[in-house]
Amino acid sequence: MSRSIQVKLEHKRASIDQPEVSKEDVDNQMEDPQARSRSGTDELSYTCPRCQKTIRPNAASSTTVQTEEECETVLTGLRLEHDDWHFAQDLVREGGNIQWKADYSRPNNPG
C-alpha cells in the first residue's frame, strides 16, 4: 500500500498583483523529508487539493527515479508543473486579461 504526501495549500484566485511564489516558499510548505520514514521511492506521491489527481514520480518520469533525493526533486518539479497548469487554466477562465508594463528606453541615436 502506498502512502501519499498531502500538501495543503490555500488556493486563491490568481491576480497580477499577487507576488510570485518562490521555490523556498514551496519547500517550506512541504513537510520535512527527514521527519518521514518510508521504505522506498515508490511510496512518494502528491495529491492535488484542487483536482484530487495523484502524481507519482516514477509513473510520470521517463526514467526510473532511484534515490529518495531524486524522487523528491522530481516530485517537486511535477507538483510545480501541475500548479502552473491550474494557474494557466484560471487565466483562461478569467479571459486572459493581462496587462504587461514594459519599461523600454530607446537608445539615443546621434544624427
Short mmCIF file of C-alpha atoms in Angstrom, two decimals:
data_model
loop_
_atom_site.label_atom_id
_atom_site.label_comp_id
_atom_site.label_asym_id
_atom_site.label_seq_id
_atom_site.Cartn_x
_atom_site.Cartn_y
_atom_site.Cartn_z
CA MET A 1 0.00 0.00 0.00
CA SER A 2 1.49 3.34 -0.97
CA ARG A 3 1.49 6.48 1.11
CA SER A 4 0.74 9.91 -0.29
CA ILE A 5 2.23 13.17 0.86
CA GLN A 6 -0.66 15.53 1.33
CA VAL A 7 0.38 19.14 0.76
CA LYS A 8 -2.23 21.57 1.95
CA LEU A 9 -2.14 24.91 0.20
CA GLU A 10 -4.55 27.78 0.19
CA HIS A 11 -5.66 28.41 -3.35
CA LYS A 12 -6.70 31.95 -4.04
CA ARG A 13 -7.71 33.38 -7.37
CA ALA A 14 -4.67 34.34 -9.36
CA SER A 15 -4.03 38.03 -9.55
CA ILE A 16 -1.42 40.05 -11.38
CA ASP A 17 -0.77 41.98 -8.17
CA GLN A 18 -0.02 38.78 -6.24
CA PRO A 19 3.69 38.18 -5.62
CA GLU A 20 5.30 35.20 -7.29
CA VAL A 21 5.79 32.07 -5.23
CA SER A 22 9.44 31.17 -4.84
CA LYS A 23 10.94 27.69 -4.64
CA GLU A 24 11.75 28.45 -0.99
CA ASP A 25 8.04 29.08 -0.29
CA VAL A 26 7.17 25.77 -1.92
CA ASP A 27 9.85 23.92 0.03
CA ASN A 28 8.58 25.44 3.28
CA GLN A 29 5.06 24.19 2.54
CA MET A 30 6.24 20.61 2.12
CA GLU A 31 6.86 18.59 5.26
CA ASP A 32 10.44 17.92 6.35
CA PRO A 33 11.75 14.87 4.46
CA GLN A 34 13.86 13.84 7.48
CA ALA A 35 10.73 13.63 9.63
CA ARG A 36 9.24 10.94 7.39
CA SER A 37 10.16 7.31 7.34
CA ARG A 38 9.44 5.26 4.26
CA SER A 39 10.69 2.11 2.64
CA GLY A 40 11.33 3.36 -0.90
CA THR A 41 10.77 5.95 -3.56
CA ASP A 42 7.67 4.16 -4.87
CA GLU A 43 5.70 5.39 -1.87
CA LEU A 44 6.10 9.11 -2.59
CA SER A 45 3.25 10.85 -4.33
CA TYR A 46 1.44 14.18 -4.40
CA THR A 47 -2.34 14.55 -4.43
CA CYS A 48 -3.54 17.89 -5.78
CA PRO A 49 -6.02 19.53 -3.40
CA ARG A 50 -7.83 21.20 -6.33
CA CYS A 51 -8.49 18.25 -8.65
CA GLN A 52 -7.52 15.26 -6.47
CA LYS A 53 -5.11 13.95 -9.14
CA THR A 54 -2.33 11.84 -7.63
CA ILE A 55 1.13 12.29 -9.12
CA ARG A 56 3.88 9.70 -8.63
CA PRO A 57 7.44 10.47 -9.82
CA ASN A 58 8.22 7.04 -11.27
CA ALA A 59 4.90 6.89 -13.13
CA ALA A 60 5.32 10.38 -14.63
CA SER A 61 9.05 10.31 -15.35
CA SER A 62 10.61 8.82 -18.47
CA THR A 63 13.46 7.46 -16.35
CA THR A 64 13.25 5.48 -13.14
CA VAL A 65 13.98 7.54 -10.05
CA GLN A 66 16.48 5.67 -7.88
CA THR A 67 17.15 7.64 -4.71
CA GLU A 68 14.87 9.36 -2.24
CA GLU A 69 16.51 12.71 -3.05
CA GLU A 70 15.93 12.25 -6.81
CA CYS A 71 12.35 11.27 -6.10
CA GLU A 72 11.70 14.38 -4.01
CA THR A 73 13.32 16.60 -6.65
CA VAL A 74 11.22 15.08 -9.44
CA LEU A 75 8.06 15.22 -7.31
CA THR A 76 8.62 18.91 -6.51
CA GLY A 77 9.08 19.68 -10.21
CA LEU A 78 5.97 17.72 -11.18
CA ARG A 79 3.94 19.46 -8.47
CA LEU A 80 5.09 22.90 -9.64
CA GLU A 81 4.28 21.98 -13.25
CA HIS A 82 0.81 20.79 -12.19
CA ASP A 83 0.23 24.01 -10.19
CA ASP A 84 1.29 26.02 -13.27
CA TRP A 85 -1.28 24.10 -15.31
CA HIS A 86 -4.02 25.10 -12.85
CA PHE A 87 -2.80 28.72 -12.96
CA ALA A 88 -2.98 28.71 -16.78
CA GLN A 89 -6.49 27.27 -16.65
CA ASP A 90 -7.50 30.02 -14.18
CA LEU A 91 -6.15 32.66 -16.58
CA VAL A 92 -8.13 31.16 -19.46
CA ARG A 93 -11.31 31.16 -17.37
CA GLU A 94 -10.72 34.81 -16.40
CA GLY A 95 -10.38 35.79 -20.05
CA GLY A 96 -6.61 36.18 -20.02
CA ASN A 97 -6.85 39.92 -19.43
CA ILE A 98 -3.24 40.52 -18.55
CA GLN A 99 -1.73 43.93 -19.00
CA TRP A 100 2.02 43.98 -19.33
CA LYS A 101 4.03 47.01 -18.35
CA ALA A 102 7.32 47.27 -20.15
CA ASP A 103 9.93 49.88 -19.39
CA TYR A 104 11.99 50.05 -22.53
CA SER A 105 14.18 53.05 -23.10
CA ARG A 106 15.15 53.93 -26.62
CA PRO A 107 18.84 54.30 -27.33
CA ASN A 108 19.96 57.79 -28.18
CA ASN A 109 20.72 57.87 -31.88
CA PRO A 110 23.11 60.66 -32.72
CA GLY A 111 22.41 62.20 -36.03
#
